[in-house]
Amino acid sequence: MVDGDIGRMLRSEAGNNPTVKMLGSLAQVLIFNPFHTVTVLLQVGYEPLPPTYRKPSIFFFSGGFYYPNIFKYMKYLTDKEGSRLVLYRGLTPRLGGVFITNSVRSEVLAAVPASTSKCPPEQIAHEVGRQCAATALAVITSHPLLVVTNRMIVSLIGGEEKYSTVISAISTIFGEEGLLGFYAGIVPHLLGEVSGKAIEVLIQEIVEKAELNKKLGLPAHADGKTSLPVSAIHGFLSYPLQLTTTIMTVNNCGLAVSDLPTVQGTQSSWIACIKALWNSGNIKRGSNLMFARKSADQTWHTPPSPPTSPDVEPLAEEVAAVVESPVEVPAAPTVAEVPEIPAVPEIPVVPEVPVVSECPDGKCELKPAATSE
């Protein structure tokens, strides 16, 4: 869906050979899957790398804050996960979805023949209805694999293990949401693909019937279709619905992506989702992979989540439990009371007694008492 413009051009070059179209579509998925992985993460608003200011230049027409290009984003993912295989997350269900889409389209177009009417308006109406029916059935049959692919990719944000493999993703969706979980976001997906295909076929048929290729000197493809960039017009007009489809396929699925500010307010319905994207200026989010500018009203930047290790988490929980638990301080032992010592009574001072000397002549002399040395 993201790189569908290139796929449509490759299939148009393959002519009417369904085998060549199938091989071309599968090769396109293998080559451009890293771009698809990054685009899905950008569409849900996961921006781990902050924007930088750029001066006006030939690439940046006006100065401002621009996000890093897709190649720096790929390098960040590979460094974070430690392997380049992260860029091929969800490849298996994507290949299955492309195979089912091409097979159903080929069967429906083979079962419904082209119009034999000679009236050009009737031929155009019949071909538009034929192509839209084939597209609708292809979307309905392949949409469950699109849900699995998108959830496997966005699980990289929070590192959830329940969507790490195809089997675990399918069992998780079926166990938590039932069969309806595989058709999350089916309405905007149908509207975007069918309306885009109708516009694409309508332009092709008008150009073919009016022979504008010859008048404008444009080369025609092997199947006689015009070389005008109708697939680019298809992608431009249907991109808001494609963006809404990506967000709705991962909404309310128990992943960390539901907590992103860019996804908040879009959970109720796809109409609320597209309104929220329009009001916030994010209706084209993820469409520019090289020079994405951050506007003032856009909420793209998401701080990177710190890496978590299974060996560190239990230790961190134990430390937090020890810090939060109250510390019991033992009470100090009480000292026994010491009985009061009774006061010692004061000893009275004995006055000095004079010593009477011998008085042979009847006269007495007072002499001081002798002091002992």
PDB file of N, CA and C in Angstrom, residues 139-238:
ATOM      1  N   VAL A 139      -9.072  -6.736  -1.517  1.00  0.00           N
ATOM      2  CA  VAL A 139      -8.854  -6.070  -0.228  1.00  0.00           C
ATOM      3  C   VAL A 139      -9.460  -6.884   0.905  1.00  0.00           C
ATOM      4  N   ILE A 140     -10.672  -7.380   0.708  1.00  0.00           N
ATOM      5  CA  ILE A 140     -11.346  -8.131   1.767  1.00  0.00           C
ATOM      6  C   ILE A 140     -10.581  -9.402   2.117  1.00  0.00           C
ATOM      7  N   THR A 141     -10.065 -10.088   1.133  1.00  0.00           N
ATOM      8  CA  THR A 141      -9.365 -11.354   1.396  1.00  0.00           C
ATOM      9  C   THR A 141      -7.960 -11.156   1.953  1.00  0.00           C
ATOM     10  N   SER A 142      -7.319 -10.062   1.617  1.00  0.00           N
ATOM     11  CA  SER A 142      -5.933  -9.851   2.056  1.00  0.00           C
ATOM     12  C   SER A 142      -5.813  -8.941   3.269  1.00  0.00           C
ATOM     13  N   HIS A 143      -6.897  -8.318   3.702  1.00  0.00           N
ATOM     14  CA  HIS A 143      -6.809  -7.357   4.816  1.00  0.00           C
ATOM     15  C   HIS A 143      -6.318  -7.995   6.117  1.00  0.00           C
ATOM     16  N   PRO A 144      -6.734  -9.212   6.480  1.00  0.00           N
ATOM     17  CA  PRO A 144      -6.199  -9.793   7.722  1.00  0.00           C
ATOM     18  C   PRO A 144      -4.675  -9.844   7.777  1.00  0.00           C
ATOM     19  N   LEU A 145      -4.043 -10.135   6.652  1.00  0.00           N
ATOM     20  CA  LEU A 145      -2.578 -10.165   6.638  1.00  0.00           C
ATOM     21  C   LEU A 145      -1.990  -8.761   6.748  1.00  0.00           C
ATOM     22  N   LEU A 146      -2.718  -7.743   6.288  1.00  0.00           N
ATOM     23  CA  LEU A 146      -2.264  -6.364   6.483  1.00  0.00           C
ATOM     24  C   LEU A 146      -2.282  -6.004   7.962  1.00  0.00           C
ATOM     25  N   VAL A 147      -3.303  -6.439   8.686  1.00  0.00           N
ATOM     26  CA  VAL A 147      -3.373  -6.180  10.126  1.00  0.00           C
ATOM     27  C   VAL A 147      -2.201  -6.851  10.838  1.00  0.00           C
ATOM     28  N   VAL A 148      -1.919  -8.106  10.484  1.00  0.00           N
ATOM     29  CA  VAL A 148      -0.802  -8.820  11.100  1.00  0.00           C
ATOM     30  C   VAL A 148       0.517  -8.112  10.802  1.00  0.00           C
ATOM     31  N   THR A 149       0.697  -7.684   9.552  1.00  0.00           N
ATOM     32  CA  THR A 149       1.944  -7.005   9.167  1.00  0.00           C
ATOM     33  C   THR A 149       2.148  -5.724   9.958  1.00  0.00           C
ATOM     34  N   ASN A 150       1.127  -4.885  10.017  1.00  0.00           N
ATOM     35  CA  ASN A 150       1.259  -3.598  10.703  1.00  0.00           C
ATOM     36  C   ASN A 150       1.518  -3.775  12.195  1.00  0.00           C
ATOM     37  N   ARG A 151       0.869  -4.739  12.810  1.00  0.00           N
ATOM     38  CA  ARG A 151       1.069  -4.926  14.249  1.00  0.00           C
ATOM     39  C   ARG A 151       2.442  -5.515  14.545  1.00  0.00           C
ATOM     40  N   MET A 152       2.953  -6.341  13.667  1.00  0.00           N
ATOM     41  CA  MET A 152       4.304  -6.838  13.858  1.00  0.00           C
ATOM     42  C   MET A 152       5.318  -5.702  13.753  1.00  0.00           C
ATOM     43  N   ILE A 153       5.066  -4.749  12.869  1.00  0.00           N
ATOM     44  CA  ILE A 153       5.998  -3.635  12.693  1.00  0.00           C
ATOM     45  C   ILE A 153       5.943  -2.683  13.880  1.00  0.00           C
ATOM     46  N   VAL A 154       4.747  -2.283  14.295  1.00  0.00           N
ATOM     47  CA  VAL A 154       4.641  -1.297  15.379  1.00  0.00           C
ATOM     48  C   VAL A 154       5.002  -1.892  16.728  1.00  0.00           C
ATOM     49  N   SER A 155       5.082  -3.223  16.845  1.00  0.00           N
ATOM     50  CA  SER A 155       5.539  -3.809  18.104  1.00  0.00           C
ATOM     51  C   SER A 155       7.002  -3.502  18.372  1.00  0.00           C
ATOM     52  N   LEU A 156       7.715  -2.987  17.371  1.00  0.00           N
ATOM     53  CA  LEU A 156       9.100  -2.564  17.584  1.00  0.00           C
ATOM     54  C   LEU A 156       9.181  -1.363  18.514  1.00  0.00           C
ATOM     55  N   ILE A 157       8.107  -0.591  18.628  1.00  0.00           N
ATOM     56  CA  ILE A 157       8.129   0.613  19.461  1.00  0.00           C
ATOM     57  C   ILE A 157       8.260   0.239  20.935  1.00  0.00           C
ATOM     58  N   GLY A 158       7.422  -0.706  21.376  1.00  0.00           N
ATOM     59  CA  GLY A 158       7.453  -1.102  22.776  1.00  0.00           C
ATOM     60  C   GLY A 158       8.163  -2.408  23.051  1.00  0.00           C
ATOM     61  N   GLY A 159       8.578  -3.100  21.982  1.00  0.00           N
ATOM     62  CA  GLY A 159       9.278  -4.366  22.159  1.00  0.00           C
ATOM     63  C   GLY A 159       8.411  -5.506  22.641  1.00  0.00           C
ATOM     64  N   GLU A 160       7.108  -5.472  22.323  1.00  0.00           N
ATOM     65  CA  GLU A 160       6.223  -6.556  22.757  1.00  0.00           C
ATOM     66  C   GLU A 160       6.552  -7.846  22.000  1.00  0.00           C
ATOM     67  N   GLU A 161       6.535  -8.948  22.734  1.00  0.00           N
ATOM     68  CA  GLU A 161       6.893 -10.239  22.155  1.00  0.00           C
ATOM     69  C   GLU A 161       5.699 -10.963  21.535  1.00  0.00           C
ATOM     70  N   LYS A 162       4.483 -10.574  21.897  1.00  0.00           N
ATOM     71  CA  LYS A 162       3.326 -11.331  21.416  1.00  0.00           C
ATOM     72  C   LYS A 162       3.061 -11.114  19.931  1.00  0.00           C
ATOM     73  N   TYR A 163       3.692 -10.109  19.323  1.00  0.00           N
ATOM     74  CA  TYR A 163       3.562  -9.887  17.883  1.00  0.00           C
ATOM     75  C   TYR A 163       4.906 -10.048  17.178  1.00  0.00           C
ATOM     76  N   SER A 164       5.812 -10.802  17.770  1.00  0.00           N
ATOM     77  CA  SER A 164       7.146 -10.931  17.191  1.00  0.00           C
ATOM     78  C   SER A 164       7.176 -11.894  16.012  1.00  0.00           C
ATOM     79  N   THR A 165       6.280 -12.876  15.983  1.00  0.00           N
ATOM     80  CA  THR A 165       6.223 -13.828  14.872  1.00  0.00           C
ATOM     81  C   THR A 165       4.821 -13.859  14.287  1.00  0.00           C
ATOM     82  N   VAL A 166       4.708 -14.461  13.115  1.00  0.00           N
ATOM     83  CA  VAL A 166       3.400 -14.520  12.452  1.00  0.00           C
ATOM     84  C   VAL A 166       2.427 -15.375  13.255  1.00  0.00           C
ATOM     85  N   ILE A 167       2.879 -16.517  13.739  1.00  0.00           N
ATOM     86  CA  ILE A 167       1.999 -17.426  14.485  1.00  0.00           C
ATOM     87  C   ILE A 167       1.514 -16.768  15.768  1.00  0.00           C
ATOM     88  N   SER A 168       2.442 -16.162  16.518  1.00  0.00           N
ATOM     89  CA  SER A 168       2.045 -15.516  17.771  1.00  0.00           C
ATOM     90  C   SER A 168       1.122 -14.328  17.522  1.00  0.00           C
ATOM     91  N   ALA A 169       1.349 -13.588  16.418  1.00  0.00           N
ATOM     92  CA  ALA A 169       0.479 -12.451  16.110  1.00  0.00           C
ATOM     93  C   ALA A 169      -0.933 -12.920  15.777  1.00  0.00           C
ATOM     94  N   ILE A 170      -1.038 -13.971  14.970  1.00  0.00           N
ATOM     95  CA  ILE A 170      -2.368 -14.481  14.596  1.00  0.00           C
ATOM     96  C   ILE A 170      -3.096 -15.027  15.828  1.00  0.00           C
ATOM     97  N   SER A 171      -2.390 -15.778  16.656  1.00  0.00           N
ATOM     98  CA  SER A 171      -3.032 -16.336  17.851  1.00  0.00           C
ATOM     99  C   SER A 171      -3.428 -15.238  18.837  1.00  0.00           C
ATOM    100  N   THR A 172      -2.626 -14.172  18.931  1.00  0.00           N
ATOM    101  CA  THR A 172      -2.959 -13.065  19.832  1.00  0.00           C
ATOM    102  C   THR A 172      -4.200 -12.328  19.362  1.00  0.00           C
ATOM    103  N   ILE A 173      -4.260 -12.030  18.066  1.00  0.00           N
ATOM    104  CA  ILE A 173      -5.427 -11.308  17.536  1.00  0.00           C
ATOM    105  C   ILE A 173      -6.690 -12.142  17.700  1.00  0.00           C
ATOM    106  N   PHE A 174      -6.603 -13.427  17.380  1.00  0.00           N
ATOM    107  CA  PHE A 174      -7.777 -14.292  17.486  1.00  0.00           C
ATOM    108  C   PHE A 174      -8.195 -14.483  18.941  1.00  0.00           C
ATOM    109  N   GLY A 175      -7.220 -14.611  19.847  1.00  0.00           N
ATOM    110  CA  GLY A 175      -7.549 -14.832  21.242  1.00  0.00           C
ATOM    111  C   GLY A 175      -8.100 -13.602  21.937  1.00  0.00           C
ATOM    112  N   GLU A 176      -7.607 -12.400  21.579  1.00  0.00           N
ATOM    113  CA  GLU A 176      -8.018 -11.179  22.265  1.00  0.00           C
ATOM    114  C   GLU A 176      -9.195 -10.480  21.592  1.00  0.00           C
ATOM    115  N   GLU A 177      -9.308 -10.574  20.267  1.00  0.00           N
ATOM    116  CA  GLU A 177     -10.334  -9.807  19.558  1.00  0.00           C
ATOM    117  C   GLU A 177     -11.259 -10.656  18.703  1.00  0.00           C
ATOM    118  N   GLY A 178     -10.923 -11.912  18.515  1.00  0.00           N
ATOM    119  CA  GLY A 178     -11.754 -12.759  17.684  1.00  0.00           C
ATOM    120  C   GLY A 178     -11.532 -12.495  16.202  1.00  0.00           C
ATOM    121  N   LEU A 179     -12.455 -12.967  15.373  1.00  0.00           N
ATOM    122  CA  LEU A 179     -12.323 -12.796  13.929  1.00  0.00           C
ATOM    123  C   LEU A 179     -12.415 -11.331  13.510  1.00  0.00           C
ATOM    124  N   LEU A 180     -13.189 -10.539  14.246  1.00  0.00           N
ATOM    125  CA  LEU A 180     -13.324  -9.129  13.887  1.00  0.00           C
ATOM    126  C   LEU A 180     -12.004  -8.379  14.025  1.00  0.00           C
ATOM    127  N   GLY A 181     -11.097  -8.882  14.855  1.00  0.00           N
ATOM    128  CA  GLY A 181      -9.809  -8.213  15.000  1.00  0.00           C
ATOM    129  C   GLY A 181      -8.992  -8.224  13.726  1.00  0.00           C
ATOM    130  N   PHE A 182      -9.212  -9.215  12.870  1.00  0.00           N
ATOM    131  CA  PHE A 182      -8.477  -9.276  11.607  1.00  0.00           C
ATOM    132  C   PHE A 182      -9.001  -8.273  10.585  1.00  0.00           C
ATOM    133  N   TYR A 183     -10.130  -7.644  10.876  1.00  0.00           N
ATOM    134  CA  TYR A 183     -10.700  -6.677   9.943  1.00  0.00           C
ATOM    135  C   TYR A 183     -10.762  -5.276  10.546  1.00  0.00           C
ATOM    136  N   ALA A 184      -9.863  -5.001  11.472  1.00  0.00           N
ATOM    137  CA  ALA A 184      -9.748  -3.645  12.000  1.00  0.00           C
ATOM    138  C   ALA A 184      -9.258  -2.710  10.900  1.00  0.00           C
ATOM    139  N   GLY A 185      -9.970  -1.614  10.690  1.00  0.00           N
ATOM    140  CA  GLY A 185      -9.596  -0.656   9.653  1.00  0.00           C
ATOM    141  C   GLY A 185      -9.984  -1.062   8.252  1.00  0.00           C
ATOM    142  N   ILE A 186     -10.924  -1.992   8.095  1.00  0.00           N
ATOM    143  CA  ILE A 186     -11.287  -2.453   6.756  1.00  0.00           C
ATOM    144  C   ILE A 186     -12.038  -1.389   5.963  1.00  0.00           C
ATOM    145  N   VAL A 187     -12.833  -0.544   6.649  1.00  0.00           N
ATOM    146  CA  VAL A 187     -13.655   0.450   5.924  1.00  0.00           C
ATOM    147  C   VAL A 187     -12.783   1.485   5.209  1.00  0.00           C
ATOM    148  N   PRO A 188     -11.860   2.179   5.893  1.00  0.00           N
ATOM    149  CA  PRO A 188     -11.019   3.129   5.135  1.00  0.00           C
ATOM    150  C   PRO A 188     -10.145   2.448   4.102  1.00  0.00           C
ATOM    151  N   HIS A 189      -9.739   1.198   4.365  1.00  0.00           N
ATOM    152  CA  HIS A 189      -8.942   0.465   3.375  1.00  0.00           C
ATOM    153  C   HIS A 189      -9.743   0.235   2.097  1.00  0.00           C
ATOM    154  N   LEU A 190     -10.986  -0.203   2.253  1.00  0.00           N
ATOM    155  CA  LEU A 190     -11.840  -0.422   1.083  1.00  0.00           C
ATOM    156  C   LEU A 190     -12.108   0.876   0.337  1.00  0.00           C
ATOM    157  N   LEU A 191     -12.452   1.922   1.080  1.00  0.00           N
ATOM    158  CA  LEU A 191     -12.755   3.190   0.429  1.00  0.00           C
ATOM    159  C   LEU A 191     -11.543   3.740  -0.317  1.00  0.00           C
ATOM    160  N   GLY A 192     -10.386   3.658   0.300  1.00  0.00           N
ATOM    161  CA  GLY A 192      -9.192   4.197  -0.342  1.00  0.00           C
ATOM    162  C   GLY A 192      -8.798   3.440  -1.593  1.00  0.00           C
ATOM    163  N   GLU A 193      -8.779   2.117  -1.516  1.00  0.00           N
ATOM    164  CA  GLU A 193      -8.350   1.329  -2.668  1.00  0.00           C
ATOM    165  C   GLU A 193      -9.383   1.347  -3.797  1.00  0.00           C
ATOM    166  N   VAL A 194     -10.664   1.215  -3.461  1.00  0.00           N
ATOM    167  CA  VAL A 194     -11.701   1.168  -4.504  1.00  0.00           C
ATOM    168  C   VAL A 194     -11.858   2.525  -5.174  1.00  0.00           C
ATOM    169  N   SER A 195     -11.900   3.590  -4.379  1.00  0.00           N
ATOM    170  CA  SER A 195     -12.037   4.925  -4.984  1.00  0.00           C
ATOM    171  C   SER A 195     -10.810   5.283  -5.809  1.00  0.00           C
ATOM    172  N   GLY A 196      -9.623   4.924  -5.296  1.00  0.00           N
ATOM    173  CA  GLY A 196      -8.418   5.204  -6.066  1.00  0.00           C
ATOM    174  C   GLY A 196      -8.363   4.420  -7.364  1.00  0.00           C
ATOM    175  N   LYS A 197      -8.772   3.156  -7.304  1.00  0.00           N
ATOM    176  CA  LYS A 197      -8.797   2.346  -8.524  1.00  0.00           C
ATOM    177  C   LYS A 197      -9.828   2.882  -9.513  1.00  0.00           C
ATOM    178  N   ALA A 198     -10.964   3.356  -9.021  1.00  0.00           N
ATOM    179  CA  ALA A 198     -11.985   3.915  -9.916  1.00  0.00           C
ATOM    180  C   ALA A 198     -11.452   5.143 -10.643  1.00  0.00           C
ATOM    181  N   ILE A 199     -10.776   6.022  -9.915  1.00  0.00           N
ATOM    182  CA  ILE A 199     -10.215   7.226 -10.548  1.00  0.00           C
ATOM    183  C   ILE A 199      -9.124   6.839 -11.539  1.00  0.00           C
ATOM    184  N   GLU A 200      -8.292   5.891 -11.165  1.00  0.00           N
ATOM    185  CA  GLU A 200      -7.202   5.459 -12.036  1.00  0.00           C
ATOM    186  C   GLU A 200      -7.736   4.865 -13.345  1.00  0.00           C
ATOM    187  N   VAL A 201      -8.688   3.946 -13.239  1.00  0.00           N
ATOM    188  CA  VAL A 201      -9.241   3.303 -14.436  1.00  0.00           C
ATOM    189  C   VAL A 201     -10.029   4.305 -15.273  1.00  0.00           C
ATOM    190  N   LEU A 202     -10.729   5.208 -14.617  1.00  0.00           N
ATOM    191  CA  LEU A 202     -11.507   6.212 -15.350  1.00  0.00           C
ATOM    192  C   LEU A 202     -10.599   7.091 -16.208  1.00  0.00           C
ATOM    193  N   ILE A 203      -9.490   7.536 -15.629  1.00  0.00           N
ATOM    194  CA  ILE A 203      -8.555   8.367 -16.394  1.00  0.00           C
ATOM    195  C   ILE A 203      -7.951   7.564 -17.546  1.00  0.00           C
ATOM    196  N   GLN A 204      -7.586   6.323 -17.272  1.00  0.00           N
ATOM    197  CA  GLN A 204      -6.992   5.491 -18.316  1.00  0.00           C
ATOM    198  C   GLN A 204      -7.964   5.250 -19.472  1.00  0.00           C
ATOM    199  N   GLU A 205      -9.200   4.969 -19.130  1.00  0.00           N
ATOM    200  CA  GLU A 205     -10.181   4.687 -20.179  1.00  0.00           C
ATOM    201  C   GLU A 205     -10.499   5.928 -20.996  1.00  0.00           C
ATOM    202  N   ILE A 206     -10.596   7.072 -20.342  1.00  0.00           N
ATOM    203  CA  ILE A 206     -10.876   8.313 -21.079  1.00  0.00           C
ATOM    204  C   ILE A 206      -9.725   8.645 -22.011  1.00  0.00           C
ATOM    205  N   VAL A 207      -8.503   8.509 -21.511  1.00  0.00           N
ATOM    206  CA  VAL A 207      -7.339   8.796 -22.349  1.00  0.00           C
ATOM    207  C   VAL A 207      -7.272   7.818 -23.520  1.00  0.00           C
ATOM    208  N   GLU A 208      -7.591   6.546 -23.260  1.00  0.00           N
ATOM    209  CA  GLU A 208      -7.542   5.541 -24.316  1.00  0.00           C
ATOM    210  C   GLU A 208      -8.632   5.786 -25.362  1.00  0.00           C
ATOM    211  N   LYS A 209      -9.854   6.061 -24.926  1.00  0.00           N
ATOM    212  CA  LYS A 209     -10.954   6.260 -25.874  1.00  0.00           C
ATOM    213  C   LYS A 209     -10.770   7.531 -26.681  1.00  0.00           C
ATOM    214  N   ALA A 210     -10.228   8.544 -26.061  1.00  0.00           N
ATOM    215  CA  ALA A 210     -10.016   9.806 -26.772  1.00  0.00           C
ATOM    216  C   ALA A 210      -8.713   9.816 -27.554  1.00  0.00           C
ATOM    217  N   GLU A 211      -7.918   8.728 -27.451  1.00  0.00           N
ATOM    218  CA  GLU A 211      -6.643   8.614 -28.153  1.00  0.00           C
ATOM    219  C   GLU A 211      -5.718   9.793 -27.847  1.00  0.00           C
ATOM    220  N   LEU A 212      -5.697  10.125 -26.549  1.00  0.00           N
ATOM    221  CA  LEU A 212      -4.846  11.246 -26.158  1.00  0.00           C
ATOM    222  C   LEU A 212      -3.365  10.890 -26.204  1.00  0.00           C
ATOM    223  N   ASN A 213      -3.054   9.600 -26.150  1.00  0.00           N
ATOM    224  CA  ASN A 213      -1.649   9.207 -26.255  1.00  0.00           C
ATOM    225  C   ASN A 213      -1.047   9.654 -27.581  1.00  0.00           C
ATOM    226  N   LYS A 214      -1.800   9.437 -28.660  1.00  0.00           N
ATOM    227  CA  LYS A 214      -1.301   9.835 -29.973  1.00  0.00           C
ATOM    228  C   LYS A 214      -1.301  11.347 -30.123  1.00  0.00           C
ATOM    229  N   LYS A 215      -2.346  11.985 -29.628  1.00  0.00           N
ATOM    230  CA  LYS A 215      -2.437  13.437 -29.778  1.00  0.00           C
ATOM    231  C   LYS A 215      -1.356  14.158 -28.971  1.00  0.00           C
ATOM    232  N   LEU A 216      -1.033  13.601 -27.797  1.00  0.00           N
ATOM    233  CA  LEU A 216      -0.016  14.236 -26.950  1.00  0.00           C
ATOM    234  C   LEU A 216       1.378  13.668 -27.184  1.00  0.00           C
ATOM    235  N   GLY A 217       1.473  12.629 -28.050  1.00  0.00           N
ATOM    236  CA  GLY A 217       2.763  12.028 -28.333  1.00  0.00           C
ATOM    237  C   GLY A 217       3.316  11.221 -27.174  1.00  0.00           C
ATOM    238  N   LEU A 218       2.429  10.630 -26.372  1.00  0.00           N
ATOM    239  CA  LEU A 218       2.869   9.847 -25.220  1.00  0.00           C
ATOM    240  C   LEU A 218       2.992   8.384 -25.614  1.00  0.00           C
ATOM    241  N   PRO A 219       4.028   7.694 -25.160  1.00  0.00           N
ATOM    242  CA  PRO A 219       4.143   6.260 -25.458  1.00  0.00           C
ATOM    243  C   PRO A 219       3.129   5.466 -24.651  1.00  0.00           C
ATOM    244  N   ALA A 220       2.658   4.369 -25.228  1.00  0.00           N
ATOM    245  CA  ALA A 220       1.701   3.498 -24.558  1.00  0.00           C
ATOM    246  C   ALA A 220       2.406   2.279 -24.015  1.00  0.00           C
ATOM    247  N   HIS A 221       1.851   1.696 -22.933  1.00  0.00           N
ATOM    248  CA  HIS A 221       2.419   0.491 -22.333  1.00  0.00           C
ATOM    249  C   HIS A 221       2.059  -0.731 -23.185  1.00  0.00           C
ATOM    250  N   ALA A 222       2.563  -1.864 -22.741  1.00  0.00           N
ATOM    251  CA  ALA A 222       2.318  -3.095 -23.493  1.00  0.00           C
ATOM    252  C   ALA A 222       0.849  -3.481 -23.515  1.00  0.00           C
ATOM    253  N   ASP A 223       0.104  -3.106 -22.486  1.00  0.00           N
ATOM    254  CA  ASP A 223      -1.316  -3.430 -22.451  1.00  0.00           C
ATOM    255  C   ASP A 223      -2.178  -2.346 -23.059  1.00  0.00           C
ATOM    256  N   GLY A 224      -1.559  -1.353 -23.680  1.00  0.00           N
ATOM    257  CA  GLY A 224      -2.302  -0.298 -24.349  1.00  0.00           C
ATOM    258  C   GLY A 224      -2.714   0.842 -23.449  1.00  0.00           C
ATOM    259  N   LYS A 225      -2.358   0.812 -22.163  1.00  0.00           N
ATOM    260  CA  LYS A 225      -2.748   1.862 -21.236  1.00  0.00           C
ATOM    261  C   LYS A 225      -1.831   3.068 -21.388  1.00  0.00           C
ATOM    262  N   THR A 226      -2.319   4.182 -20.874  1.00  0.00           N
ATOM    263  CA  THR A 226      -1.566   5.419 -20.999  1.00  0.00           C
ATOM    264  C   THR A 226      -0.364   5.423 -20.068  1.00  0.00           C
ATOM    265  N   SER A 227       0.627   6.227 -20.428  1.00  0.00           N
ATOM    266  CA  SER A 227       1.813   6.370 -19.589  1.00  0.00           C
ATOM    267  C   SER A 227       1.707   7.567 -18.659  1.00  0.00           C
ATOM    268  N   LEU A 228       0.536   8.201 -18.606  1.00  0.00           N
ATOM    269  CA  LEU A 228       0.339   9.293 -17.660  1.00  0.00           C
ATOM    270  C   LEU A 228       0.454   8.764 -16.224  1.00  0.00           C
ATOM    271  N   PRO A 229       0.937   9.580 -15.298  1.00  0.00           N
ATOM    272  CA  PRO A 229       1.153   9.100 -13.909  1.00  0.00           C
ATOM    273  C   PRO A 229      -0.160   8.958 -13.141  1.00  0.00           C
ATOM    274  N   VAL A 230      -1.049   8.107 -13.635  1.00  0.00           N
ATOM    275  CA  VAL A 230      -2.340   7.939 -12.965  1.00  0.00           C
ATOM    276  C   VAL A 230      -2.171   7.225 -11.622  1.00  0.00           C
ATOM    277  N   SER A 231      -1.158   6.356 -11.516  1.00  0.00           N
ATOM    278  CA  SER A 231      -0.933   5.676 -10.236  1.00  0.00           C
ATOM    279  C   SER A 231      -0.497   6.665  -9.158  1.00  0.00           C
ATOM    280  N   ALA A 232       0.274   7.683  -9.579  1.00  0.00           N
ATOM    281  CA  ALA A 232       0.668   8.720  -8.619  1.00  0.00           C
ATOM    282  C   ALA A 232      -0.542   9.531  -8.171  1.00  0.00           C
ATOM    283  N   ILE A 233      -1.461   9.778  -9.096  1.00  0.00           N
ATOM    284  CA  ILE A 233      -2.693  10.488  -8.741  1.00  0.00           C
ATOM    285  C   ILE A 233      -3.512   9.649  -7.763  1.00  0.00           C
ATOM    286  N   HIS A 234      -3.574   8.352  -8.039  1.00  0.00           N
ATOM    287  CA  HIS A 234      -4.262   7.429  -7.139  1.00  0.00           C
ATOM    288  C   HIS A 234      -3.677   7.497  -5.735  1.00  0.00           C
ATOM    289  N   GLY A 235      -2.359   7.418  -5.636  1.00  0.00           N
ATOM    290  CA  GLY A 235      -1.716   7.446  -4.332  1.00  0.00           C
ATOM    291  C   GLY A 235      -1.903   8.763  -3.608  1.00  0.00           C
ATOM    292  N   PHE A 236      -1.863   9.870  -4.356  1.00  0.00           N
ATOM    293  CA  PHE A 236      -2.014  11.189  -3.739  1.00  0.00           C
ATOM    294  C   PHE A 236      -3.417  11.374  -3.161  1.00  0.00           C
ATOM    295  N   LEU A 237      -4.437  10.972  -3.924  1.00  0.00           N
ATOM    296  CA  LEU A 237      -5.813  11.180  -3.486  1.00  0.00           C
ATOM    297  C   LEU A 237      -6.216  10.233  -2.357  1.00  0.00           C
ATOM    298  N   SER A 238      -5.697   9.033  -2.373  1.00  0.00           N
ATOM    299  CA  SER A 238      -6.117   8.042  -1.383  1.00  0.00           C
ATOM    300  C   SER A 238      -5.187   7.956  -0.177  1.00  0.00           C
TER     301      SER A 238
END
